[in-house]
Amino acid sequence: MFHFLILLLFFLLLSETPAKNEVKQFPSLIMAQEGDTINITCNTTGQLVGLYLKRSFIEFKNVMYLSKEGELIKDTNYENRTFFSGSLNNLVITITNVGLSDTDVYICQATVLNNLEGNGTMVMVTEKIWKKENGNMKKSQVWVILIVISFFIGLALWPLFVIIKKQVHNSRTQNTTCSIYEEMSCSVQHNTTCQENQYN
């Protein structure tokens, strides 16, 4: 269950970094149950040599590779359940019968002269909801639901965090200038205080 939290944190960081214009990938999040079919779209521009779909966090591996000549290479775990449609520049990759072990961040990587990557698609596969123990949801299902809710709360609060961080930084900068001004004004006050004339 701990790797789900790390995966969510990684994905939050990944989603905040701007994606390169050459590779667009969507959707950014897929919630699926065991046995479901998922689609990941890789949209690229320019002349490509080929396109990879890679797993990039829990397990580092190439799911599939498609060259511009039509050569297709698939990982053995995805051999009979990974399909594609469309052109190399607008490829829809379908993975059928997903399992819990398919949970990961999937990256479209276009090969030109150098590799260009999309912003990623986080795939979270959960057990089927209708699998119940004594009429109640399993603890793992409750954890996954709580993690997903936490993810969306974190996503919603991220802009607020950035604003607060900027305000704290600005207030520190302003406090430094104010303290210098106060010290100078203090010293000026001490130098200009009037004393009574002793000779009157």
PDB file of C-alpha atoms in Angstrom:
ATOM      1  CA  MET A   1       0.000   0.000   0.000  1.00  0.00           C
ATOM      2  CA  PHE A   2       2.984   2.282   0.662  1.00  0.00           C
ATOM      3  CA  HIS A   3       3.989   2.183  -3.022  1.00  0.00           C
ATOM      4  CA  PHE A   4       0.592   3.698  -3.925  1.00  0.00           C
ATOM      5  CA  LEU A   5       1.436   6.768  -1.807  1.00  0.00           C
ATOM      6  CA  ILE A   6       4.856   7.102  -3.409  1.00  0.00           C
ATOM      7  CA  LEU A   7       3.273   6.671  -6.846  1.00  0.00           C
ATOM      8  CA  LEU A   8       0.784   9.455  -6.127  1.00  0.00           C
ATOM      9  CA  LEU A   9       3.540  11.775  -4.888  1.00  0.00           C
ATOM     10  CA  PHE A  10       5.631  11.032  -7.971  1.00  0.00           C
ATOM     11  CA  PHE A  11       2.666  11.673 -10.230  1.00  0.00           C
ATOM     12  CA  LEU A  12       1.890  15.010  -8.533  1.00  0.00           C
ATOM     13  CA  LEU A  13       5.440  16.130  -9.169  1.00  0.00           C
ATOM     14  CA  LEU A  14       5.330  14.814 -12.705  1.00  0.00           C
ATOM     15  CA  SER A  15       2.053  16.527 -13.533  1.00  0.00           C
ATOM     16  CA  GLU A  16       3.396  19.906 -12.353  1.00  0.00           C
ATOM     17  CA  THR A  17       6.330  19.830 -14.757  1.00  0.00           C
ATOM     18  CA  PRO A  18       5.447  21.223 -18.178  1.00  0.00           C
ATOM     19  CA  ALA A  19       5.170  18.593 -20.872  1.00  0.00           C
ATOM     20  CA  LYS A  20       7.260  18.954 -24.014  1.00  0.00           C
ATOM     21  CA  ASN A  21       5.311  20.176 -27.020  1.00  0.00           C
ATOM     22  CA  GLU A  22       6.452  17.263 -29.164  1.00  0.00           C
ATOM     23  CA  VAL A  23       4.681  14.523 -27.175  1.00  0.00           C
ATOM     24  CA  LYS A  24       1.211  14.876 -25.703  1.00  0.00           C
ATOM     25  CA  GLN A  25      -0.241  12.015 -23.749  1.00  0.00           C
ATOM     26  CA  PHE A  26      -3.678  11.521 -22.285  1.00  0.00           C
ATOM     27  CA  PRO A  27      -5.486  10.799 -20.095  1.00  0.00           C
ATOM     28  CA  SER A  28      -3.219  11.726 -17.198  1.00  0.00           C
ATOM     29  CA  LEU A  29      -5.001   9.373 -14.756  1.00  0.00           C
ATOM     30  CA  ILE A  30      -6.846   6.102 -15.319  1.00  0.00           C
ATOM     31  CA  MET A  31      -8.713   4.363 -12.504  1.00  0.00           C
ATOM     32  CA  ALA A  32      -9.502   0.788 -13.483  1.00  0.00           C
ATOM     33  CA  GLN A  33     -10.583  -2.426 -11.826  1.00  0.00           C
ATOM     34  CA  GLU A  34      -9.104  -5.840 -12.414  1.00  0.00           C
ATOM     35  CA  GLY A  35     -10.143  -7.176 -15.797  1.00  0.00           C
ATOM     36  CA  ASP A  36     -10.874  -3.734 -17.306  1.00  0.00           C
ATOM     37  CA  THR A  37      -9.550  -2.408 -20.621  1.00  0.00           C
ATOM     38  CA  ILE A  38      -7.654   0.898 -20.709  1.00  0.00           C
ATOM     39  CA  ASN A  39      -6.630   3.229 -23.546  1.00  0.00           C
ATOM     40  CA  ILE A  40      -3.602   5.560 -23.572  1.00  0.00           C
ATOM     41  CA  THR A  41      -3.253   8.044 -26.437  1.00  0.00           C
ATOM     42  CA  CYS A  42       0.194   9.217 -27.576  1.00  0.00           C
ATOM     43  CA  ASN A  43       0.084  12.289 -29.822  1.00  0.00           C
ATOM     44  CA  THR A  44       3.352  13.428 -31.396  1.00  0.00           C
ATOM     45  CA  THR A  45       4.569  15.845 -34.042  1.00  0.00           C
ATOM     46  CA  GLY A  46       7.431  15.586 -36.507  1.00  0.00           C
ATOM     47  CA  GLN A  47       9.117  12.687 -38.246  1.00  0.00           C
ATOM     48  CA  LEU A  48       9.424   9.780 -35.855  1.00  0.00           C
ATOM     49  CA  VAL A  49      11.684   6.750 -35.936  1.00  0.00           C
ATOM     50  CA  GLY A  50       9.427   4.909 -33.492  1.00  0.00           C
ATOM     51  CA  LEU A  51       7.325   5.138 -30.349  1.00  0.00           C
ATOM     52  CA  TYR A  52       7.677   3.363 -26.988  1.00  0.00           C
ATOM     53  CA  LEU A  53       5.138   2.862 -24.242  1.00  0.00           C
ATOM     54  CA  LYS A  54       7.160   2.426 -21.045  1.00  0.00           C
ATOM     55  CA  ARG A  55       6.454   1.727 -17.405  1.00  0.00           C
ATOM     56  CA  SER A  56       8.507   4.172 -15.398  1.00  0.00           C
ATOM     57  CA  PHE A  57       8.032   4.007 -11.643  1.00  0.00           C
ATOM     58  CA  ILE A  58       7.144   0.724  -9.926  1.00  0.00           C
ATOM     59  CA  GLU A  59       8.657  -1.429 -12.657  1.00  0.00           C
ATOM     60  CA  PHE A  60      10.941  -0.046 -15.363  1.00  0.00           C
ATOM     61  CA  LYS A  61      10.229  -1.805 -18.638  1.00  0.00           C
ATOM     62  CA  ASN A  62       9.188  -1.279 -22.239  1.00  0.00           C
ATOM     63  CA  VAL A  63       5.568  -2.341 -22.657  1.00  0.00           C
ATOM     64  CA  MET A  64       5.738  -2.036 -26.439  1.00  0.00           C
ATOM     65  CA  TYR A  65       7.664  -0.413 -29.288  1.00  0.00           C
ATOM     66  CA  LEU A  66       6.312   0.454 -32.735  1.00  0.00           C
ATOM     67  CA  SER A  67       8.682   1.616 -35.477  1.00  0.00           C
ATOM     68  CA  LYS A  68       7.727   3.736 -38.483  1.00  0.00           C
ATOM     69  CA  GLU A  69       8.299   0.634 -40.641  1.00  0.00           C
ATOM     70  CA  GLY A  70       5.592  -1.155 -38.644  1.00  0.00           C
ATOM     71  CA  GLU A  71       7.903  -3.359 -36.575  1.00  0.00           C
ATOM     72  CA  LEU A  72       6.135  -4.175 -33.296  1.00  0.00           C
ATOM     73  CA  ILE A  73       7.892  -5.420 -30.161  1.00  0.00           C
ATOM     74  CA  LYS A  74       5.877  -6.244 -27.011  1.00  0.00           C
ATOM     75  CA  ASP A  75       6.907  -7.298 -23.528  1.00  0.00           C
ATOM     76  CA  THR A  76       5.928 -10.914 -22.857  1.00  0.00           C
ATOM     77  CA  ASN A  77       3.543  -9.873 -20.046  1.00  0.00           C
ATOM     78  CA  TYR A  78       1.625  -7.707 -22.532  1.00  0.00           C
ATOM     79  CA  GLU A  79       1.965  -9.921 -25.616  1.00  0.00           C
ATOM     80  CA  ASN A  80      -1.668 -11.066 -25.945  1.00  0.00           C
ATOM     81  CA  ARG A  81      -3.388  -8.075 -24.364  1.00  0.00           C
ATOM     82  CA  THR A  82      -1.785  -4.962 -25.903  1.00  0.00           C
ATOM     83  CA  PHE A  83      -3.132  -3.533 -29.145  1.00  0.00           C
ATOM     84  CA  PHE A  84      -2.799  -0.246 -30.999  1.00  0.00           C
ATOM     85  CA  SER A  85      -4.739   1.766 -33.530  1.00  0.00           C
ATOM     86  CA  GLY A  86      -4.081   4.943 -35.498  1.00  0.00           C
ATOM     87  CA  SER A  87      -0.930   6.371 -37.001  1.00  0.00           C
ATOM     88  CA  LEU A  88       2.456   6.618 -35.304  1.00  0.00           C
ATOM     89  CA  ASN A  89       1.823  10.341 -34.663  1.00  0.00           C
ATOM     90  CA  ASN A  90      -1.590   9.718 -33.090  1.00  0.00           C
ATOM     91  CA  LEU A  91      -1.435   6.269 -31.548  1.00  0.00           C
ATOM     92  CA  VAL A  92      -4.074   4.789 -29.241  1.00  0.00           C
ATOM     93  CA  ILE A  93      -2.630   1.936 -27.168  1.00  0.00           C
ATOM     94  CA  THR A  94      -5.124  -0.471 -25.620  1.00  0.00           C
ATOM     95  CA  ILE A  95      -4.265  -2.796 -22.737  1.00  0.00           C
ATOM     96  CA  THR A  96      -6.908  -5.404 -21.959  1.00  0.00           C
ATOM     97  CA  ASN A  97      -7.504  -7.467 -18.838  1.00  0.00           C
ATOM     98  CA  VAL A  98      -5.454  -5.225 -16.538  1.00  0.00           C
ATOM     99  CA  GLY A  99      -4.375  -6.613 -13.191  1.00  0.00           C
ATOM    100  CA  LEU A 100      -3.111  -5.162  -9.915  1.00  0.00           C
ATOM    101  CA  SER A 101       0.465  -5.619 -11.147  1.00  0.00           C
ATOM    102  CA  ASP A 102      -0.253  -3.202 -14.026  1.00  0.00           C
ATOM    103  CA  THR A 103      -0.486  -0.222 -11.632  1.00  0.00           C
ATOM    104  CA  ASP A 104       2.277   2.210 -12.643  1.00  0.00           C
ATOM    105  CA  VAL A 105       3.059   5.443 -14.501  1.00  0.00           C
ATOM    106  CA  TYR A 106       3.117   4.818 -18.253  1.00  0.00           C
ATOM    107  CA  ILE A 107       5.139   7.136 -20.514  1.00  0.00           C
ATOM    108  CA  CYS A 108       4.905   7.576 -24.279  1.00  0.00           C
ATOM    109  CA  GLN A 109       8.441   8.052 -25.596  1.00  0.00           C
ATOM    110  CA  ALA A 110       8.941   9.130 -29.186  1.00  0.00           C
ATOM    111  CA  THR A 111      12.296   8.409 -30.812  1.00  0.00           C
ATOM    112  CA  VAL A 112      13.592  10.970 -33.271  1.00  0.00           C
ATOM    113  CA  LEU A 113      17.280  11.893 -33.150  1.00  0.00           C
ATOM    114  CA  ASN A 114      16.876  11.997 -29.374  1.00  0.00           C
ATOM    115  CA  ASN A 115      14.088  10.725 -27.157  1.00  0.00           C
ATOM    116  CA  LEU A 116      11.060  12.894 -26.374  1.00  0.00           C
ATOM    117  CA  GLU A 117       8.723  11.907 -23.551  1.00  0.00           C
ATOM    118  CA  GLY A 118       5.105  12.687 -22.776  1.00  0.00           C
ATOM    119  CA  ASN A 119       3.927  13.841 -19.351  1.00  0.00           C
ATOM    120  CA  GLY A 120       2.768  10.360 -18.328  1.00  0.00           C
ATOM    121  CA  THR A 121      -0.415   8.462 -17.524  1.00  0.00           C
ATOM    122  CA  MET A 122      -0.842   7.079 -14.034  1.00  0.00           C
ATOM    123  CA  VAL A 123      -2.754   3.791 -14.097  1.00  0.00           C
ATOM    124  CA  MET A 124      -4.179   2.533 -10.793  1.00  0.00           C
ATOM    125  CA  VAL A 125      -5.804  -0.880 -10.905  1.00  0.00           C
ATOM    126  CA  THR A 126      -7.919  -1.948  -7.943  1.00  0.00           C
ATOM    127  CA  GLU A 127      -9.681  -5.151  -7.056  1.00  0.00           C
ATOM    128  CA  LYS A 128     -13.231  -5.458  -8.297  1.00  0.00           C
ATOM    129  CA  ILE A 129     -15.574  -3.614  -5.951  1.00  0.00           C
ATOM    130  CA  TRP A 130     -18.124  -6.411  -5.930  1.00  0.00           C
ATOM    131  CA  LYS A 131     -15.567  -8.741  -4.323  1.00  0.00           C
ATOM    132  CA  LYS A 132     -16.634  -8.485  -0.698  1.00  0.00           C
ATOM    133  CA  GLU A 133     -15.690 -10.091   2.580  1.00  0.00           C
ATOM    134  CA  ASN A 134     -18.683 -10.700   4.833  1.00  0.00           C
ATOM    135  CA  GLY A 135     -20.689  -8.061   2.980  1.00  0.00           C
ATOM    136  CA  ASN A 136     -18.084  -5.297   3.490  1.00  0.00           C
ATOM    137  CA  MET A 137     -15.458  -3.845   1.196  1.00  0.00           C
ATOM    138  CA  LYS A 138     -11.945  -5.165   1.723  1.00  0.00           C
ATOM    139  CA  LYS A 139      -9.493  -2.979   3.633  1.00  0.00           C
ATOM    140  CA  SER A 140      -7.344  -2.618   0.510  1.00  0.00           C
ATOM    141  CA  GLN A 141     -10.311  -1.176  -1.374  1.00  0.00           C
ATOM    142  CA  VAL A 142     -10.914   1.378   1.364  1.00  0.00           C
ATOM    143  CA  TRP A 143      -7.221   2.323   1.263  1.00  0.00           C
ATOM    144  CA  VAL A 144      -7.285   2.806  -2.505  1.00  0.00           C
ATOM    145  CA  ILE A 145     -10.394   4.984  -2.254  1.00  0.00           C
ATOM    146  CA  LEU A 146      -8.760   7.060   0.500  1.00  0.00           C
ATOM    147  CA  ILE A 147      -5.575   7.425  -1.548  1.00  0.00           C
ATOM    148  CA  VAL A 148      -7.490   8.575  -4.615  1.00  0.00           C
ATOM    149  CA  ILE A 149      -9.475  11.089  -2.550  1.00  0.00           C
ATOM    150  CA  SER A 150      -6.216  12.311  -0.975  1.00  0.00           C
ATOM    151  CA  PHE A 151      -4.689  12.644  -4.434  1.00  0.00           C
ATOM    152  CA  PHE A 152      -7.503  14.875  -5.647  1.00  0.00           C
ATOM    153  CA  ILE A 153      -7.440  16.937  -2.445  1.00  0.00           C
ATOM    154  CA  GLY A 154      -3.683  17.370  -2.874  1.00  0.00           C
ATOM    155  CA  LEU A 155      -4.167  18.330  -6.509  1.00  0.00           C
ATOM    156  CA  ALA A 156      -6.761  20.928  -5.498  1.00  0.00           C
ATOM    157  CA  LEU A 157      -4.580  22.318  -2.685  1.00  0.00           C
ATOM    158  CA  TRP A 158      -1.377  22.508  -4.753  1.00  0.00           C
ATOM    159  CA  PRO A 159      -2.104  26.034  -6.140  1.00  0.00           C
ATOM    160  CA  LEU A 160      -2.847  27.224  -2.586  1.00  0.00           C
ATOM    161  CA  PHE A 161       0.496  25.811  -1.427  1.00  0.00           C
ATOM    162  CA  VAL A 162       2.308  27.655  -4.241  1.00  0.00           C
ATOM    163  CA  ILE A 163       0.573  30.949  -3.346  1.00  0.00           C
ATOM    164  CA  ILE A 164       1.407  30.594   0.356  1.00  0.00           C
ATOM    165  CA  LYS A 165       5.013  29.758  -0.495  1.00  0.00           C
ATOM    166  CA  LYS A 166       5.288  32.916  -2.637  1.00  0.00           C
ATOM    167  CA  GLN A 167       3.743  35.057   0.110  1.00  0.00           C
ATOM    168  CA  VAL A 168       6.157  33.696   2.708  1.00  0.00           C
ATOM    169  CA  HIS A 169       9.067  34.373   0.374  1.00  0.00           C
ATOM    170  CA  ASN A 170       7.820  37.919  -0.336  1.00  0.00           C
ATOM    171  CA  SER A 171       7.248  38.655   3.351  1.00  0.00           C
ATOM    172  CA  ARG A 172      10.795  37.524   4.180  1.00  0.00           C
ATOM    173  CA  THR A 173      12.150  39.818   1.488  1.00  0.00           C
ATOM    174  CA  GLN A 174      10.046  42.737   2.769  1.00  0.00           C
ATOM    175  CA  ASN A 175      10.991  42.100   6.421  1.00  0.00           C
ATOM    176  CA  THR A 176      14.683  42.310   5.546  1.00  0.00           C
ATOM    177  CA  THR A 177      14.279  45.711   3.895  1.00  0.00           C
ATOM    178  CA  CYS A 178      12.044  46.972   6.690  1.00  0.00           C
ATOM    179  CA  SER A 179      14.528  45.987   9.400  1.00  0.00           C
ATOM    180  CA  ILE A 180      17.313  47.843   7.613  1.00  0.00           C
ATOM    181  CA  TYR A 181      15.078  50.893   7.315  1.00  0.00           C
ATOM    182  CA  GLU A 182      14.125  50.684  10.992  1.00  0.00           C
ATOM    183  CA  GLU A 183      17.746  50.470  12.075  1.00  0.00           C
ATOM    184  CA  MET A 184      18.642  53.495   9.986  1.00  0.00           C
ATOM    185  CA  SER A 185      15.692  55.481  11.244  1.00  0.00           C
ATOM    186  CA  CYS A 186      16.573  54.521  14.813  1.00  0.00           C
ATOM    187  CA  SER A 187      20.122  55.725  14.456  1.00  0.00           C
ATOM    188  CA  VAL A 188      18.900  58.950  12.915  1.00  0.00           C
ATOM    189  CA  GLN A 189      16.561  59.484  15.876  1.00  0.00           C
ATOM    190  CA  HIS A 190      19.361  58.935  18.390  1.00  0.00           C
ATOM    191  CA  ASN A 191      21.589  61.433  16.616  1.00  0.00           C
ATOM    192  CA  THR A 192      18.970  64.139  16.358  1.00  0.00           C
ATOM    193  CA  THR A 193      17.542  64.103  19.871  1.00  0.00           C
ATOM    194  CA  CYS A 194      17.680  67.509  21.462  1.00  0.00           C
ATOM    195  CA  GLN A 195      19.284  67.985  24.818  1.00  0.00           C
ATOM    196  CA  GLU A 196      18.546  70.922  27.069  1.00  0.00           C
ATOM    197  CA  ASN A 197      21.037  73.721  27.045  1.00  0.00           C
ATOM    198  CA  GLN A 198      23.097  73.544  30.235  1.00  0.00           C
ATOM    199  CA  TYR A 199      23.918  77.280  30.173  1.00  0.00           C
ATOM    200  CA  ASN A 200      20.383  78.684  30.394  1.00  0.00           C
TER     201      ASN A 200
END
